[in-house]
Amino acid sequence: MSISHPKVREHAERVAFLAEAVAFRMKKDAKAAFFAGLLHDAGKASIPNHLFDGRNITEEEYAEVKKHSIAGFMALKDKHLFTAYCAGFHHALNTKGYGLTLKDFPENWEIQTVKKVLEISMIIAICDYIDAARTRDGVMKSEANGSGSSLKERLEKKFPDDLEVVRIALGEAAKIIK
């Protein structure tokens, strides 16, 4: 499995480093956050590269891109199940999300493992959003410019139950993402 598009690969690397820093600050598993961050978009390897060139994409193209969460889960599940679930969940943790659902967890998993996946996935989701908003052309930047709201305000609205993660992630992003 290889992510060949340089923008997608660089984004995954930035998310990995940011997620690791956030998890470390929160006394969570920083190593798990790093690898989950690095592979969170692994499913994009199955999506046409031209959809990641920074232009605004159509609704149909966006529907295709949204398949990457499940594709990432499928690609990783036989190699590293924990990371596979993080890839599958990183876009599913808000009301308009997509990807895996709580029903997709194995019934034999301990609640601590499920909780850890959800915690790391939330860190990944927030770091993913921050990096996209700070570095991508197209939708994220135009969304920011058109709304008149700051990145912090958008994150607080999107992740109202995780304001501590938002605060820490924004602080770490200021140090890491240029």
CSV table of C-alpha atoms in Angstrom, one decimal, residues 13 17 20 27 44 51-53 55 77 79 81 86 104 108-109 118 127-128 134 140 146 154 157 170:
chain,number,residue,atom,x,y,z
A,13,GLU,CA,3.1,13.0,7.9
A,17,PHE,CA,3.5,14.4,14.0
A,20,GLU,CA,1.8,12.4,18.4
A,27,LYS,CA,-0.8,11.5,28.4
A,44,LYS,CA,-6.8,7.4,-0.4
A,51,LEU,CA,-9.0,14.4,-6.7
A,52,PHE,CA,-6.2,15.6,-4.4
A,53,ASP,CA,-4.7,18.4,-6.5
A,55,ARG,CA,-9.0,22.3,-6.6
A,77,LYS,CA,-7.4,-4.6,9.1
A,79,LYS,CA,-2.0,-5.8,9.3
A,81,LEU,CA,-6.4,-3.8,13.6
A,86,CYS,CA,-8.7,4.7,13.7
A,104,ASP,CA,-18.5,-2.0,13.6
A,108,ASN,CA,-15.2,-9.3,22.0
A,109,TRP,CA,-13.1,-6.1,22.4
A,118,LEU,CA,-12.2,6.5,19.9
A,127,CYS,CA,-5.4,17.2,13.8
A,128,ASP,CA,-6.6,16.2,10.3
A,134,ARG,CA,-3.9,25.4,7.4
A,140,MET,CA,-11.1,24.2,3.5
A,146,GLY,CA,-16.3,32.7,3.5
A,154,ARG,CA,-14.9,26.2,13.5
A,157,LYS,CA,-18.4,24.0,16.6
A,170,LEU,CA,-4.1,24.3,18.1
